[in-house]
Coordinates of C-alpha atoms and ligand atoms in Angstrom, one line a residue:
M1 CA -12.6 10.3 8.0
H2 CA -11.0 8.7 11.0
A3 CA -7.6 7.4 11.5
K4 CA -7.5 3.8 10.8
G5 CA -6.0 1.0 13.3
G6 CA -8.5 2.6 16.1
I7 CA -10.5 0.7 18.6
S8 CA -14.2 1.2 19.4
R9 CA -16.2 -1.4 21.4
L10 CA -20.1 -2.0 22.0
A11 CA -20.5 -2.5 25.9
P12 CA -24.3 -3.4 26.7
S13 CA -25.1 -4.5 30.6
P14 CA -27.2 -7.5 30.5
T15 CA -29.3 -6.4 33.2
G16 CA -32.6 -6.0 31.2
A17 CA -33.7 -5.6 28.0
L18 CA -32.3 -3.5 25.1
H19 CA -34.3 -0.5 24.2
L20 CA -34.7 2.1 20.9
G21 CA -31.7 4.5 22.8
H22 CA -29.6 1.5 22.8
A23 CA -29.9 0.3 19.0
C24 CA -29.5 3.9 18.0
T25 CA -26.0 4.4 20.1
F26 CA -24.9 0.7 19.1
V27 CA -26.0 1.2 15.2
A28 CA -24.1 4.6 15.3
N29 CA -21.5 2.8 17.1
W30 CA -21.3 0.2 14.7
L31 CA -21.4 2.4 11.6
L32 CA -18.6 4.7 13.1
A33 CA -16.4 1.5 13.2
R34 CA -17.1 -0.1 10.3
K35 CA -17.0 2.8 8.2
S36 CA -13.6 4.1 9.8
G37 CA -11.8 0.8 9.4
W38 CA -11.6 0.7 13.3
R39 CA -11.8 -3.1 15.4
L40 CA -14.8 -3.1 17.4
L41 CA -15.1 -5.1 20.8
L42 CA -17.8 -6.6 22.5
R43 CA -17.6 -6.1 26.4
L44 CA -20.5 -7.4 28.4
D45 CA -20.8 -5.0 32.0
D46 CA -21.6 -8.4 34.1
L47 CA -20.3 -7.4 36.9
D48 CA -23.4 -5.5 38.5
A49 CA -24.1 -9.1 40.4
P50 CA -27.7 -8.1 41.8
R51 CA -29.4 -6.8 38.5
V52 CA -27.7 -9.0 35.6
Q53 CA -30.4 -10.8 34.6
S54 CA -29.1 -13.0 32.0
S55 CA -26.0 -14.3 31.0
G56 CA -25.8 -12.1 28.1
H57 CA -26.8 -14.2 25.5
D58 CA -29.9 -11.9 25.2
V59 CA -28.5 -8.8 24.8
L60 CA -25.9 -10.6 21.9
D61 CA -29.0 -12.4 20.2
T62 CA -31.0 -8.5 20.0
L63 CA -27.3 -6.9 18.6
R64 CA -27.3 -9.9 16.0
W65 CA -30.7 -9.2 15.1
L66 CA -30.2 -5.6 14.7
G67 CA -27.5 -7.1 11.9
L68 CA -24.6 -5.8 14.3
D69 CA -21.1 -7.8 14.0
W70 CA -18.0 -7.2 16.5
D71 CA -14.7 -8.5 16.4
G72 CA -13.3 -11.1 18.3
E73 CA -15.4 -13.0 20.9
P74 CA -17.3 -11.1 23.7
I75 CA -15.2 -9.6 26.4
R76 CA -16.6 -10.4 29.7
Q77 CA -15.6 -8.2 32.7
S78 CA -16.5 -11.0 35.4
A79 CA -13.4 -12.7 33.4
R80 CA -11.3 -9.9 33.9
L81 CA -11.2 -9.5 37.8
D82 CA -7.4 -9.9 37.8
R83 CA -7.0 -6.8 35.8
Y84 CA -9.1 -4.9 37.8
R85 CA -7.4 -6.2 41.0
A86 CA -3.6 -5.1 39.6
A87 CA -5.0 -1.7 38.7
M88 CA -6.1 -1.5 42.3
H89 CA -2.7 -2.4 43.5
A90 CA -1.2 0.5 40.8
L91 CA -3.4 2.9 42.3
A92 CA -2.8 2.0 45.9
Q93 CA 1.1 2.2 44.9
A94 CA 0.5 6.0 44.0
G95 CA -1.0 6.6 47.2
A96 CA -4.8 7.1 45.4
V97 CA -6.9 4.7 47.0
Y98 CA -8.3 3.9 50.7
E99 CA -10.1 1.6 52.0
S100 CA -13.6 3.5 53.0
P101 CA -16.1 1.1 55.0
H102 CA -18.4 4.0 55.6
T103 CA -22.5 2.9 55.2
R104 CA -24.8 5.0 52.7
S105 CA -26.4 6.8 55.7
E106 CA -22.8 7.8 57.6
V107 CA -21.8 9.5 54.2
R108 CA -24.8 11.5 53.8
E109 CA -24.8 12.5 57.8
A110 CA -21.4 13.5 57.6
A111 CA -22.3 15.3 53.9
A112 CA -24.9 17.1 56.0
A113 CA -23.4 18.2 58.9
V114 CA -20.8 20.2 56.2
G115 CA -23.7 21.6 54.4
A116 CA -23.0 19.9 51.1
P117 CA -25.3 20.0 48.5
H118 CA -27.0 16.6 47.3
E119 CA -26.7 14.9 43.9
G120 CA -30.0 14.1 43.7
E121 CA -31.4 10.8 44.3
G122 CA -30.2 10.7 47.8
H123 CA -26.6 10.2 46.2
A124 CA -24.3 12.8 48.7
R125 CA -21.3 13.8 47.4
F126 CA -18.1 12.0 49.5
P127 CA -16.9 14.8 52.3
D128 CA -13.3 15.2 52.5
A129 CA -13.6 14.8 56.3
L130 CA -14.3 11.1 55.6
R131 CA -10.9 10.6 54.1
P132 CA -8.9 8.7 56.3
S133 CA -6.0 10.2 58.1
D134 CA -4.3 7.5 59.0
R135 CA -1.9 6.5 55.9
G136 CA -2.7 2.8 56.9
A137 CA -6.1 2.9 55.3
W138 CA -4.6 4.3 52.0
R139 CA -4.3 0.8 50.6
F140 CA -6.2 -1.8 48.8
V141 CA -7.5 -4.8 50.7
D142 CA -8.2 -7.1 48.4
A143 CA -11.7 -7.6 49.9
A144 CA -15.9 -7.0 50.1
V145 CA -14.9 -3.7 51.2
N146 CA -15.8 -0.3 49.8
H147 CA -12.9 1.6 48.2
R148 CA -12.1 4.9 47.0
V149 CA -10.1 7.2 45.2
H150 CA -8.8 10.5 45.8
T151 CA -10.0 13.0 43.7
L152 CA -7.9 16.3 42.8
D153 CA -9.2 19.5 43.4
E154 CA -8.9 20.8 40.0
G155 CA -11.7 20.7 36.9
T156 CA -11.5 18.5 34.1
T157 CA -12.4 19.3 30.5
V158 CA -14.2 16.5 28.6
H159 CA -13.7 17.2 24.8
D160 CA -16.5 15.2 23.0
Q161 CA -16.6 14.8 19.4
V162 CA -20.7 15.5 19.5
M163 CA -21.2 17.2 22.5
G164 CA -18.1 19.8 22.3
S165 CA -16.3 20.6 25.4
H166 CA -17.4 20.5 28.9
D167 CA -16.2 20.9 32.3
F168 CA -16.6 19.2 35.0
H169 CA -15.0 19.0 38.6
V170 CA -15.4 15.4 39.8
H171 CA -14.0 16.6 43.7
R172 CA -16.3 19.2 44.1
D173 CA -19.4 17.7 42.8
H174 CA -18.7 13.9 43.5
G175 CA -15.5 13.8 46.2
D176 CA -14.0 10.6 46.2
F177 CA -15.8 7.9 44.3
L178 CA -15.6 4.5 44.4
V179 CA -13.4 2.5 42.3
W180 CA -14.3 -1.3 44.4
T181 CA -17.0 -2.2 46.0
K182 CA -18.4 -3.8 48.9
A183 CA -19.4 -6.8 46.3
G184 CA -15.8 -7.2 45.9
V185 CA -15.7 -6.2 42.5
P186 CA -14.3 -2.8 40.8
S187 CA -17.3 -0.1 40.2
Y188 CA -18.4 0.2 36.7
Q189 CA -16.1 3.8 36.7
L190 CA -12.6 1.4 37.4
A191 CA -13.5 -1.4 35.3
C192 CA -14.4 0.9 32.0
A193 CA -11.5 2.7 32.5
V194 CA -9.0 -0.4 32.9
D195 CA -11.1 -2.3 29.9
D196 CA -11.0 1.0 27.7
G197 CA -7.5 1.3 28.6
E198 CA -5.9 -2.0 28.8
L199 CA -7.4 -2.9 25.6
G200 CA -6.5 0.5 23.7
V201 CA -9.8 1.4 22.9
T202 CA -9.1 4.8 21.2
D203 CA -13.0 5.9 20.7
V204 CA -15.2 5.4 23.2
V205 CA -19.2 5.7 21.7
R206 CA -21.6 5.6 24.0
G207 CA -24.8 7.7 25.5
A208 CA -25.0 11.4 26.5
D209 CA -26.0 9.9 30.5
L210 CA -22.5 8.7 30.3
L211 CA -20.4 12.2 29.8
E212 CA -19.5 13.2 33.2
S213 CA -18.1 9.6 33.7
A214 CA -15.8 10.0 31.4
A215 CA -14.1 12.8 33.9
L216 CA -14.3 10.3 36.2
Q217 CA -12.4 7.8 33.9
T218 CA -10.1 10.6 32.7
R219 CA -8.8 10.5 36.7
L220 CA -8.3 6.9 36.6
L221 CA -6.6 6.6 33.4
R222 CA -4.2 9.2 34.2
T223 CA -3.2 7.8 37.2
L224 CA -3.0 4.7 35.9
R225 CA -1.1 5.9 32.7
L226 CA -3.4 4.4 30.6
P227 CA -4.2 6.6 27.4
E228 CA -7.2 8.7 27.2
P229 CA -9.8 7.9 24.4
R230 CA -11.8 10.2 22.3
W231 CA -15.0 10.5 23.6
W232 CA -18.5 10.1 21.6
H233 CA -21.5 10.8 23.7
L234 CA -25.0 10.7 21.4
P235 CA -28.2 11.9 22.2
L236 CA -30.4 9.7 24.4
V237 CA -33.5 9.1 23.0
R238 CA -36.8 9.8 24.4
N239 CA -40.1 9.7 24.8
A240 CA -42.7 11.9 23.3
Q241 CA -43.2 13.9 26.8
G242 CA -39.5 14.1 26.7
D243 CA -38.3 11.6 29.6
R244 CA -35.6 9.0 28.7
L245 CA -36.5 6.0 27.8
A246 CA -36.7 3.8 30.1
K247 CA -35.2 0.0 29.9
R248 CA -38.8 -1.2 30.8
D249 CA -40.7 0.8 28.5
G250 CA -42.3 -2.2 27.1
A251 CA -43.0 -1.3 23.5
E252 CA -40.1 0.3 22.8
G253 CA -37.8 -2.6 24.0
L254 CA -36.1 -4.4 21.2
A255 CA -36.9 -7.9 22.7
G256 CA -40.8 -7.1 22.4
L257 CA -40.9 -5.6 19.3
Q258 CA -38.8 -8.1 17.5
R259 CA -41.6 -11.0 19.4
D260 CA -44.3 -8.8 17.7
G261 CA -42.6 -9.4 14.4
V262 CA -41.6 -6.1 13.6
P263 CA -38.7 -6.5 11.3
A264 CA -35.1 -5.5 12.4
D265 CA -34.8 -3.3 8.7
R266 CA -37.6 -1.3 10.4
V267 CA -35.6 -0.2 13.3
R268 CA -32.3 0.0 11.5
G269 CA -34.0 2.3 9.3
L270 CA -35.8 4.4 11.9
V271 CA -32.4 4.7 13.5
A272 CA -30.5 5.3 10.3
W273 CA -33.0 8.4 10.1
W274 CA -32.1 9.8 13.3
I275 CA -29.1 9.9 12.6
G276 CA -29.6 11.1 9.5
M277 CA -28.0 8.7 7.0
A278 CA -31.3 7.8 5.4
P279 CA -34.6 8.9 4.7
L280 CA -37.4 6.9 6.9
A281 CA -37.7 3.5 4.9
P282 CA -36.8 0.1 6.1
I283 CA -33.1 -0.5 5.4
T284 CA -31.0 -3.9 5.1
R285 CA -27.5 -4.1 7.3
D286 CA -25.9 -3.6 4.1
A287 CA -27.7 -1.2 2.3
L288 CA -27.5 1.1 5.2
L289 CA -23.6 0.2 5.0
Q290 CA -23.2 1.2 1.6
R291 CA -25.4 4.3 2.3
C292 CA -23.8 5.6 5.2
D293 CA -21.5 8.7 4.4
P294 CA -18.3 8.5 6.5
D295 CA -17.9 12.5 6.4
A296 CA -21.3 13.5 7.1
L297 CA -21.7 11.0 9.9
L298 CA -20.1 13.8 12.7
P299 CA -22.1 16.4 11.6
S300 CA -25.2 14.6 11.3
L301 CA -24.6 13.3 15.0
R302 CA -24.1 17.0 15.7
A303 CA -26.6 18.2 14.5
M304 CA -28.7 15.3 16.1
H305 CA -27.6 16.6 19.8
A306 CA -28.2 20.2 18.8
S307 CA -31.7 19.3 18.0
G308 CA -32.3 17.5 21.2
G309 CA -32.4 14.1 20.6
P310 CA -34.6 12.0 19.1
R311 CA -37.9 10.7 20.3
V312 CA -40.4 7.9 20.4
H313 CA -43.7 9.1 19.5
A314 CA -47.1 7.0 19.2
A315 CA -46.4 7.2 15.2
T316 CA -43.1 6.1 15.8
L317 CA -44.0 2.7 17.1
A318 CA -47.0 2.6 14.4
W319 CA -44.3 3.0 11.6
L320 CA -42.4 0.4 13.0
H321 CA -45.5 -2.1 13.1
G322 CA -46.1 -1.5 9.4
D323 CA -48.2 1.5 9.5
D324 CA -46.0 3.5 6.6
A325 CA -48.4 6.3 6.5
A326 CA -47.4 7.2 10.1
A327 CA -44.3 8.3 8.2
D328 CA -46.0 11.2 7.4
T329 CA -47.0 12.2 10.7
L330 CA -43.2 11.7 12.0
A331 CA -41.9 14.3 9.2
T332 CA -43.7 17.0 10.7
H333 CA -41.9 16.3 14.2
V334 CA -38.1 17.2 13.8
R335 CA -36.2 14.1 13.3
G336 CA -39.0 12.3 14.8
Ligands
LIG1 N1 -22.7 -0.7 30.2 C1 -23.0 0.6 30.0 C2 -24.4 0.9 30.2 O1 -24.8 -0.1 29.4 C3 -22.3 1.3 29.1 C4 -21.0 1.7 29.6 C5 -20.2 2.3 28.6 O2 -20.2 2.2 27.6 O3 -18.6 2.9 28.9 O4 -24.8 2.0 30.4

């Protein structure tokens, strides 16, 4: 269904246990890649030092347990700092980045002074008033100093394969956003855009929580003259109350399920059912690969989005733990 020669990537952060939402996204991404003849990279987003809890091995073990494979050695962002520095120099050359040593509270105060709306969780839009007027600050000092990218006062439409077209206005809603942090490493937005652009990723498949990030990354890709990928943002898996699964939702954590002796065939079976590729039953990796109809996958992912995304109920966990009768309860819920 999709052109061969594509490249996609699994991009876990080794910051904590993966949960059923990750399983859903990663299995769908792997199936898309394998059925479409794309190369599938494995990228470890390991720059967020204080939050990085493991060397990444646990995450890889969990992916292998799910039966997923990828092409080539895992790519660690921590090993690509030279590439991000080069990108920062290119952005500086284009006059698009500046040093921004303001503290979070200075940003909040300046935002309040102009009556800027808050984005929630205490994260204020970065006000234009804090853009340096001194041209000398529009540069990249390769040090542990925050740097921001100049955002354009215009809208960006993200055309998503699964979620449709969405209009964002990065300047109005975020203002100039961080591209380099006071930890001396690139922000997620910069590292991700540089990796996807430079590694030739044609298809970015990830959770719907990152849809708006596609607009921020588009700004960076365009300024760096890197190709823009196709976007596939998949619905988040929620708990029975409709809240996002947190990484620490113990019972739904994949490592916990594995420890409890839940077979990977059941986790794969659940995901295969969620994404509409099979009835609810344990399934081996090869059977799933064989069963998956690539032409049905995109319409099915769109239907999953339209229905609000999968949910993890008590019966879901019971089924994972071997209670086959729980499948009847689940059948009464729409897609779990
Ligand atoms: N590492 C990011 C996460 O786990 C995903 C980044 C991406 O796919 O762009 O949320």
